CSV table of C-alpha atoms in Angstrom, one decimal:
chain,number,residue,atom,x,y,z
A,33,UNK,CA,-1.1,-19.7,17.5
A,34,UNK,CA,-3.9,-19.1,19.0
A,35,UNK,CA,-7.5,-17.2,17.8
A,36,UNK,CA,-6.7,-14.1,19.2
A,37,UNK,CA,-3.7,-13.8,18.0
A,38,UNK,CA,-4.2,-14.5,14.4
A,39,UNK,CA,-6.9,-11.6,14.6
A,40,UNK,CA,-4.9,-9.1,16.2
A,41,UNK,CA,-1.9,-9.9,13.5
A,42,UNK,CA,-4.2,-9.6,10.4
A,43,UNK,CA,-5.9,-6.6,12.1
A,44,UNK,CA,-2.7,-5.3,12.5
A,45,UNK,CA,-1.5,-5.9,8.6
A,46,UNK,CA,-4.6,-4.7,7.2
A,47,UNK,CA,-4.8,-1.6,8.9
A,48,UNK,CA,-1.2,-1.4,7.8
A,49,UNK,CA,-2.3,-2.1,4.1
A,50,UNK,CA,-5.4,0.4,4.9
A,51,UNK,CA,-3.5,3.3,6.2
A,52,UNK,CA,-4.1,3.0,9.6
A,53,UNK,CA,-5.8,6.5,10.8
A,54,UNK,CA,-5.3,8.0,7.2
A,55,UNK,CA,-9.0,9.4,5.9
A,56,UNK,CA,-9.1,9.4,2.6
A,57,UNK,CA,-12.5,9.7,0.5
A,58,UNK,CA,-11.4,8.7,-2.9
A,59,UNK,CA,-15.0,9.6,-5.5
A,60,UNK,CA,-13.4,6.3,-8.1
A,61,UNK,CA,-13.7,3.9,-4.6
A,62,UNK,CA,-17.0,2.5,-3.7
A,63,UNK,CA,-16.3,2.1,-0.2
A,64,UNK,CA,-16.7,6.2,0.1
A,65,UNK,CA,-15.3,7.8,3.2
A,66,UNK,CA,-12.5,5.6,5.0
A,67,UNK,CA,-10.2,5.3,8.0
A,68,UNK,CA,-8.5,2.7,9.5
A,69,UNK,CA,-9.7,0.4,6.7
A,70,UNK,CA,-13.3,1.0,7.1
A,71,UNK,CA,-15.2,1.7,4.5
A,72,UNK,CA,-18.4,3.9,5.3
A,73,UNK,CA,-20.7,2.5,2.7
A,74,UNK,CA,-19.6,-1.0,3.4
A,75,UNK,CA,-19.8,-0.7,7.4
A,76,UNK,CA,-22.4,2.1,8.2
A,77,UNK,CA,-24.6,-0.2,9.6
A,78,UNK,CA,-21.8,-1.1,12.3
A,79,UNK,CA,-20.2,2.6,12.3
A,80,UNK,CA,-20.3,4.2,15.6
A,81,UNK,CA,-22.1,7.4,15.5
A,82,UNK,CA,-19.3,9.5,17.1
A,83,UNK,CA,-20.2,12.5,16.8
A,84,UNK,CA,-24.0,11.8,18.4
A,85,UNK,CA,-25.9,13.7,15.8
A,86,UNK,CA,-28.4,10.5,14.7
A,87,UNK,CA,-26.4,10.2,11.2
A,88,UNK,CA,-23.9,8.0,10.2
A,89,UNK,CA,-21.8,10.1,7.8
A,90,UNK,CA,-18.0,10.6,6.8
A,91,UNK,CA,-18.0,12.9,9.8
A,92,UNK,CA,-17.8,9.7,12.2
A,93,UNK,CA,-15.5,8.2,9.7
A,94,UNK,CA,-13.1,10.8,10.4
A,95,UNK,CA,-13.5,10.5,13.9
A,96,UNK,CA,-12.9,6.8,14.1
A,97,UNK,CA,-10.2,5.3,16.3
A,98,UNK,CA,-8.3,2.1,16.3
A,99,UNK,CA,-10.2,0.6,18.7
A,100,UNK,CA,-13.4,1.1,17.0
A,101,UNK,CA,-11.9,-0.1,13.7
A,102,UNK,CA,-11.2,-2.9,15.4
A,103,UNK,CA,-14.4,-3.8,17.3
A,104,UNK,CA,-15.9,-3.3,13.4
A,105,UNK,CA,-12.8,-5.7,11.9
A,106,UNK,CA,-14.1,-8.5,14.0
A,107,UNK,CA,-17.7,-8.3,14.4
A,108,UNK,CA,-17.8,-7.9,9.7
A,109,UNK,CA,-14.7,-9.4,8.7
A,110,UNK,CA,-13.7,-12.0,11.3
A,111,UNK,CA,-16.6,-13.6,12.9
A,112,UNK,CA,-19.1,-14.4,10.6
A,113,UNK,CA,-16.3,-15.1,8.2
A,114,UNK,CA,-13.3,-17.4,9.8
A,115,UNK,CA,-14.2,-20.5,10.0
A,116,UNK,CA,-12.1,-22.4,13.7
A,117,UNK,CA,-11.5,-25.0,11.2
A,118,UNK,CA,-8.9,-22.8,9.4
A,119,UNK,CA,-5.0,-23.0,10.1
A,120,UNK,CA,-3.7,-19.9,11.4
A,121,UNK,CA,-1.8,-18.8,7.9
A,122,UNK,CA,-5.5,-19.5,6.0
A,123,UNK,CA,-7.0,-17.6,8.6
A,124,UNK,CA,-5.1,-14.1,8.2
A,125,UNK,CA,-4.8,-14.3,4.4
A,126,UNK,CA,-8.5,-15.4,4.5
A,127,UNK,CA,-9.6,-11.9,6.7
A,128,UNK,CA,-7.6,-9.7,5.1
A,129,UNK,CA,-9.3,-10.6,1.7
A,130,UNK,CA,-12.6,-10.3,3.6
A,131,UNK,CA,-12.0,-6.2,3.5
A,132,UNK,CA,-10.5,-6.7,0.3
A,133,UNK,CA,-11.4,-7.7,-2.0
A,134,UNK,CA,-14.8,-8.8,0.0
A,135,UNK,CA,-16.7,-11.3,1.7
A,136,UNK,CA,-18.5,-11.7,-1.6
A,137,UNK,CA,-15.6,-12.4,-3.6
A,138,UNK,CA,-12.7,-14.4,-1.1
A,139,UNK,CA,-15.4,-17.6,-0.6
A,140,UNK,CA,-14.9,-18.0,-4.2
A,141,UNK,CA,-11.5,-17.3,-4.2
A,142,UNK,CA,-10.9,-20.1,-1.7
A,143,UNK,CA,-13.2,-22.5,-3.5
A,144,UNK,CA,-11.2,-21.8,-6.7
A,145,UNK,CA,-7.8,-21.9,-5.0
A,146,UNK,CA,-8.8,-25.6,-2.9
A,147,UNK,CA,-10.0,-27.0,-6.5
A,148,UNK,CA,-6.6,-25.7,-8.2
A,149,UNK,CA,-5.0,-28.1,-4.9
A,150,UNK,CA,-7.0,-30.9,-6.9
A,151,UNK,CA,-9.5,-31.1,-4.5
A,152,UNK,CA,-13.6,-30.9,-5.9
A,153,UNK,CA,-15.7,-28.3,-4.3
A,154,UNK,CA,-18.5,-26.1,-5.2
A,155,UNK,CA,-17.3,-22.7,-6.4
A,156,UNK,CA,-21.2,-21.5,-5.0
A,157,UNK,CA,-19.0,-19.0,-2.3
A,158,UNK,CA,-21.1,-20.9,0.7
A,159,UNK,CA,-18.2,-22.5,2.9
A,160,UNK,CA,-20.2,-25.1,4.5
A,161,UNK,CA,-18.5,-29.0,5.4
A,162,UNK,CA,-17.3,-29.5,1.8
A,163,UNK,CA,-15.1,-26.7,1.5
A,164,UNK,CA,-14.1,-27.4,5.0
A,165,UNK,CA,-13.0,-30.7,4.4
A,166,UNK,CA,-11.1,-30.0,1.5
A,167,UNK,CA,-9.4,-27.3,3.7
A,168,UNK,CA,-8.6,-29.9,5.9
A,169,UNK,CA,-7.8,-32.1,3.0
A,170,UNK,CA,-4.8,-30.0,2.1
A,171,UNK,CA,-3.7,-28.4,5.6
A,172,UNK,CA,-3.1,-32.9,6.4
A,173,UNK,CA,-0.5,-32.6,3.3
A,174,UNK,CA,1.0,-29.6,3.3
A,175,UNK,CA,-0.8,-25.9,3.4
A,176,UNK,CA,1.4,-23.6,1.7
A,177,UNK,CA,-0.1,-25.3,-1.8
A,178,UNK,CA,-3.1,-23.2,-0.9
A,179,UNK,CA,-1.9,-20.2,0.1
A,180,UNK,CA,0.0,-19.6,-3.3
A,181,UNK,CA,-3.1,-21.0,-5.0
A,182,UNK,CA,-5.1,-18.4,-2.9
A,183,UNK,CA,-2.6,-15.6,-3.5
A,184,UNK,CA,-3.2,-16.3,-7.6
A,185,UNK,CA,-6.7,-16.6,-7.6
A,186,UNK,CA,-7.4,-13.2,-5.5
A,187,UNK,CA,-4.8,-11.5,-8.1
A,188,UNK,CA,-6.6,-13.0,-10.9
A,189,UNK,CA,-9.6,-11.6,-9.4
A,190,UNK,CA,-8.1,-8.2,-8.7
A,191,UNK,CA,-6.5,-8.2,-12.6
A,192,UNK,CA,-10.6,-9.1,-14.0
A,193,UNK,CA,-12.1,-5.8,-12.2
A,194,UNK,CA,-12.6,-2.5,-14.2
A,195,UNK,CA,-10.8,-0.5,-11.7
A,196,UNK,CA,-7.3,-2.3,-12.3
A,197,UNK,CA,-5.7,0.1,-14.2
A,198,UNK,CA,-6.9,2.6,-11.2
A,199,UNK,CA,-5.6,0.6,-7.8
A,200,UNK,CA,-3.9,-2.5,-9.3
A,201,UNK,CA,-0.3,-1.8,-8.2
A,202,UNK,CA,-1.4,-1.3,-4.9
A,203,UNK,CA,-3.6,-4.5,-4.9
A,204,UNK,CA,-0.9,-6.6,-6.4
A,205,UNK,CA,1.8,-5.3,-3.9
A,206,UNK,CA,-0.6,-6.1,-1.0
A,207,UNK,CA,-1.7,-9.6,-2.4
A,208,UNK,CA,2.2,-10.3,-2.2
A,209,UNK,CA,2.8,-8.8,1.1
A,210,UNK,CA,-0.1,-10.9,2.4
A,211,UNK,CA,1.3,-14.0,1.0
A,212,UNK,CA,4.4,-13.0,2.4
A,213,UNK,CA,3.1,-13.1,6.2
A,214,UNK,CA,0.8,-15.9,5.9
A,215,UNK,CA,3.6,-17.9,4.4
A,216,UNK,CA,5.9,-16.5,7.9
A,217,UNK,CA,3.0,-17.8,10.0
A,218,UNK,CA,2.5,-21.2,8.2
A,219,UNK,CA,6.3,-21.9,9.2
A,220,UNK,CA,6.1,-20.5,12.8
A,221,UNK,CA,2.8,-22.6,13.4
């Protein structure tokens, strides 16, 4: 499977997962004002000024389309963040935990997840050649080790935050769901 379409699949389940062109601006959600998965106080600096008035404000969050959600998907969540190294199935599980739960956190994640496949890496969230090699390590033998391990670690990680008892149904169910498809593309590719 090619690049482009691994990105336009896990843009496609994450906007899903996001509620497509819903706004919502939920005061218990850090991201603030959000629609199709973009959070204005995670992406402002990126956030097309739509309505032309010099501020970048829930305004233009409301007025945000798919394709600018998805100019904003790629240039925060995919680029700087999916490695060409990765296997297709990594890849989409790997972006969508880049909007959530973060690019802060799903480094980590993946650390934790390649040393619960036995391999020995730095949990330091910097994925430099020695996490890459121990991707490739365990992509040789058989990938879907690490996708399960993955899918554990970022519910772990979802089950440790303060705010579990607040969105944790919905971050379970979408931790499965992701699973699900990456697990779909690991067979077809």
């Amino acid at each position: 499977m090619d690049r482009k379409e691994v990105l336009r699949r896990a843009f496609g389940f994450s906007m899903d997962e996001e509620g497509r062109d819903k706004f919502t601006d939920d005061k218990r959600d850090a991201g603030g004002p959000t629609k199709w998965g973009m959070a204005l106080n995670y992406n402002r600096d990126i956030m097309p000024d739509k309505d032309g008035n010099g501020r970048i404000d829930a305004a233009d969050v409301k007025q945000l389309t798919e394709a600018d959600a998805l100019v904003m998907y790629e240039k925060r969540y995919w680029r700087p963040n999916i490695k060409p190294e990765y296997p297709a199935a990594l890849a989409f599980m790997l972006v969508d935990m880049m909007l959530n739960p973060g690019p802060g956190a799903s480094p980590k994640l993946l650390q934790q997840a390649l040393n619960d496949c036995g391999q020995r890496v730095d949990v330091d969230g910097d994925v430099g050649g020695q996490t890459l090699a121990a991707v490739a390590a365990v992509a040789a033998v058989d990938l879907l080790p690490l996708l399960r391990a993955l899918a554990d670690q970022r519910l772990a990680y979802y089950q440790s935050r303060p705010k579990f008892p607040v969105y944790g149904r919905g971050w379970t169910g979408r931790t499965k769901r992701c699973l699900e498809a990456a697990l779909q593309i690991a067979k077809e590719y």
